[in-house]
């Protein structure tokens, strides 16, 4: 009976070292007959949740651990035996990452010794020298019976003699030796890829690696029987692997995430506080009494939220939104939050789920029991204020952003492998030019022939093959745009925290898919440029016209606004301003809000690739009849004319048409939501098409439906997400239609954003009857402002922000020094404002001195007559302009 357990397997989450994924390692372990596998990436547990998934898929038990390389050169494998030991390990890694910064883990021996309780430690020295003997003595003192010495074959002359000497050293120190495979990949075929990864890490070519290459190649996972044969001279080292596996009973599934308990009302539980806040919102929304449909939905949602204990999560989001409003930052919940009547009444979203018939179960389901996920967009320029408020409120030991695993796609893989193999740069550039940016499919053979390349060339063939293997391999961890994980206790008791590249940001080592597996809740704090524009517009509207409105106050049924949209007069508005959208608007001719929801969703890669656009347009124009083979399908697809445009519809089609369970339909939704990773829906083909055929649907209809749904693998919108974006699109269109002067000024002040340059925005405003006045040294502020005009609208005065290359600080200094006393000449600006001559020259180039009867050329002449540097104080003389014009 075999007893060997592999305890030293490195995955590709030891970035640019391991050449196999945790899933591949566990699949290979199951095939080879392993009962357990120790996963120990370097200074990281980033791949541990993938290892947990491998355990569930194969039955091979995950032994969670890590390898730490100390700053003095020692390498130690650490494995927690229980849940408290896991927390000590994650805190230890967090300490090392805080010291080392992004991508580093700096630890010393005292740090290891202080965290030793409950951890198994395996010292992995290379040579049986005096240094190893001293290190082993320290290890024994700190870890006691949980100290071991690792034996790994190196395939060098005298290797067994080296192992015997190490074994004698262990016995002399009173510790046991343990056999290790030092695995870097799951199968021998991955060895060339591992060499390429080493070359990428060392920034050299494979030909020039030399001693930087791994010094022995036998690093593939082997069967227990083979390892026992290789370590036949060390039977106790084999037995020690099984003893360690028996000792390390910690299971990652034991982690119990606890959301912060939100105490917002004294003497009330979180559920009671949420109910009270919801009722307050309902009273404000419906002063004459809550309509029955809303009352029924409120009671249903609160009951389900209470059963799943999600009230603290809703209170957190409400607190964040309330803080945003207190600071005057415009925000808008989107995505699944729009399905919730509670979110609507709390003011998290301005989408009315009753009016728009959105299902709460798409957001929170008692069957799935998945944590809710609310996305809130904030003004992108001020989002950092909210992020730092969250850190300050919850503490940096309780809050961090989730990671994003940056993986190689086709272009990056071909470029890196080509460089590592020494291919000419122009050749790799030609190859990468054959694929689109998000491709994960490699370079097709037929595309190689298009370049007249020799497809049989060994190095070119090797490059393409290795690039395909590299696709999907993690390159590094980056930070999520705004996905916060918050905890009641210390977050680094659950997962290591490391600094992000951005100042004052920190991330955990797991990404959003990992935390979904472990049922962590996430609050997304995202940025949206149009919200900054709309907040400026609302403020200008209140200041200059006395009209006080907000996003939620705008009714979405103004015929004049839809008339403007139907003419594609949408330059500068949200979402529907691109050329593709403008070409679609006259065809769809939106007449109501739901038409706008469809417009937002339909001009996307998913619907286009799924061949949904033209069938929908033909049916909308009356040139084709919608197809509903069965009544239950009509109920699902009637409002989109038989075409499944939204994720929710695809899920319902799978349930009612193909017999999917709700859980299977949710897996389909997850596959559809995987933007940038196409093909995730393909493995549902047999289940979906076969299920529909079994239920009497024609096969061609079933296959056509599957093809449409498969388009979501590129990009598929949920209906609630489209509704949230449509609300902002409508608000921006309302502002442009009724107040083009306000919209122009706000849009210019929110630049850079959108598709259009300031000159195009100005020209469009003038076409709508708005007077746009130029930059003026005596009238402009930093932002564009509104002034009294002679026509229907206020005049827009361009601000100093529109002056090319003028720094904000210099523009502010000019405005501040001007105060209520206008400047009377160029020298007066230079003397009073104290800004460099170059800043004044920028304003002259923008013809900003025209108000002083100085045209652009005369203004520049006088500015260049000033001495260099900054002047404050009495005038020292300015060179006069030329006495005549040169034509």
PDB file of N, CA and C in Angstrom, residues 774-777 847-856:
ATOM      1  N   UNK A 774     -15.328  82.941 -25.858  1.00  0.00           N
ATOM      2  CA  UNK A 774     -13.958  82.432 -25.758  1.00  0.00           C
ATOM      3  C   UNK A 774     -13.348  82.657 -24.376  1.00  0.00           C
ATOM      4  N   UNK A 775     -12.174  82.068 -24.185  1.00  0.00           N
ATOM      5  CA  UNK A 775     -11.400  82.279 -22.956  1.00  0.00           C
ATOM      6  C   UNK A 775     -11.055  83.756 -22.839  1.00  0.00           C
ATOM      7  N   UNK A 776     -11.209  84.299 -21.632  1.00  0.00           N
ATOM      8  CA  UNK A 776     -10.912  85.715 -21.394  1.00  0.00           C
ATOM      9  C   UNK A 776     -10.150  85.842 -20.088  1.00  0.00           C
ATOM     10  N   UNK A 777      -9.060  86.617 -20.121  1.00  0.00           N
ATOM     11  CA  UNK A 777      -8.235  86.780 -18.930  1.00  0.00           C
ATOM     12  C   UNK A 777      -9.003  87.433 -17.785  1.00  0.00           C
ATOM     13  N   UNK A 847      -5.815  83.313 -27.303  1.00  0.00           N
ATOM     14  CA  UNK A 847      -6.472  84.599 -27.556  1.00  0.00           C
ATOM     15  C   UNK A 847      -7.222  85.095 -26.326  1.00  0.00           C
ATOM     16  N   UNK A 848      -6.632  84.842 -25.157  1.00  0.00           N
ATOM     17  CA  UNK A 848      -7.290  85.204 -23.913  1.00  0.00           C
ATOM     18  C   UNK A 848      -7.167  86.672 -23.544  1.00  0.00           C
ATOM     19  N   UNK A 849      -6.388  87.471 -24.315  1.00  0.00           N
ATOM     20  CA  UNK A 849      -6.237  88.891 -24.004  1.00  0.00           C
ATOM     21  C   UNK A 849      -7.066  89.768 -24.933  1.00  0.00           C
ATOM     22  N   UNK A 850      -7.989  89.162 -25.663  1.00  0.00           N
ATOM     23  CA  UNK A 850      -8.824  89.947 -26.585  1.00  0.00           C
ATOM     24  C   UNK A 850      -9.648  90.992 -25.837  1.00  0.00           C
ATOM     25  N   UNK A 851     -10.029  90.696 -24.579  1.00  0.00           N
ATOM     26  CA  UNK A 851     -10.813  91.658 -23.802  1.00  0.00           C
ATOM     27  C   UNK A 851     -10.008  92.918 -23.476  1.00  0.00           C
ATOM     28  N   UNK A 852      -8.679  92.874 -23.639  1.00  0.00           N
ATOM     29  CA  UNK A 852      -7.812  94.033 -23.415  1.00  0.00           C
ATOM     30  C   UNK A 852      -7.401  94.661 -24.738  1.00  0.00           C
ATOM     31  N   UNK A 853      -8.159  94.351 -25.787  1.00  0.00           N
ATOM     32  CA  UNK A 853      -7.886  94.874 -27.140  1.00  0.00           C
ATOM     33  C   UNK A 853      -6.538  94.411 -27.655  1.00  0.00           C
ATOM     34  N   UNK A 854      -6.142  93.211 -27.211  1.00  0.00           N
ATOM     35  CA  UNK A 854      -4.896  92.612 -27.698  1.00  0.00           C
ATOM     36  C   UNK A 854      -5.265  91.344 -28.458  1.00  0.00           C
ATOM     37  N   UNK A 855      -5.002  91.308 -29.769  1.00  0.00           N
ATOM     38  CA  UNK A 855      -5.283  90.074 -30.481  1.00  0.00           C
ATOM     39  C   UNK A 855      -4.207  89.037 -30.160  1.00  0.00           C
ATOM     40  N   UNK A 856      -4.357  87.856 -30.723  1.00  0.00           N
ATOM     41  CA  UNK A 856      -3.458  86.750 -30.352  1.00  0.00           C
ATOM     42  C   UNK A 856      -1.998  87.124 -30.617  1.00  0.00           C
TER      43      UNK A 856
END
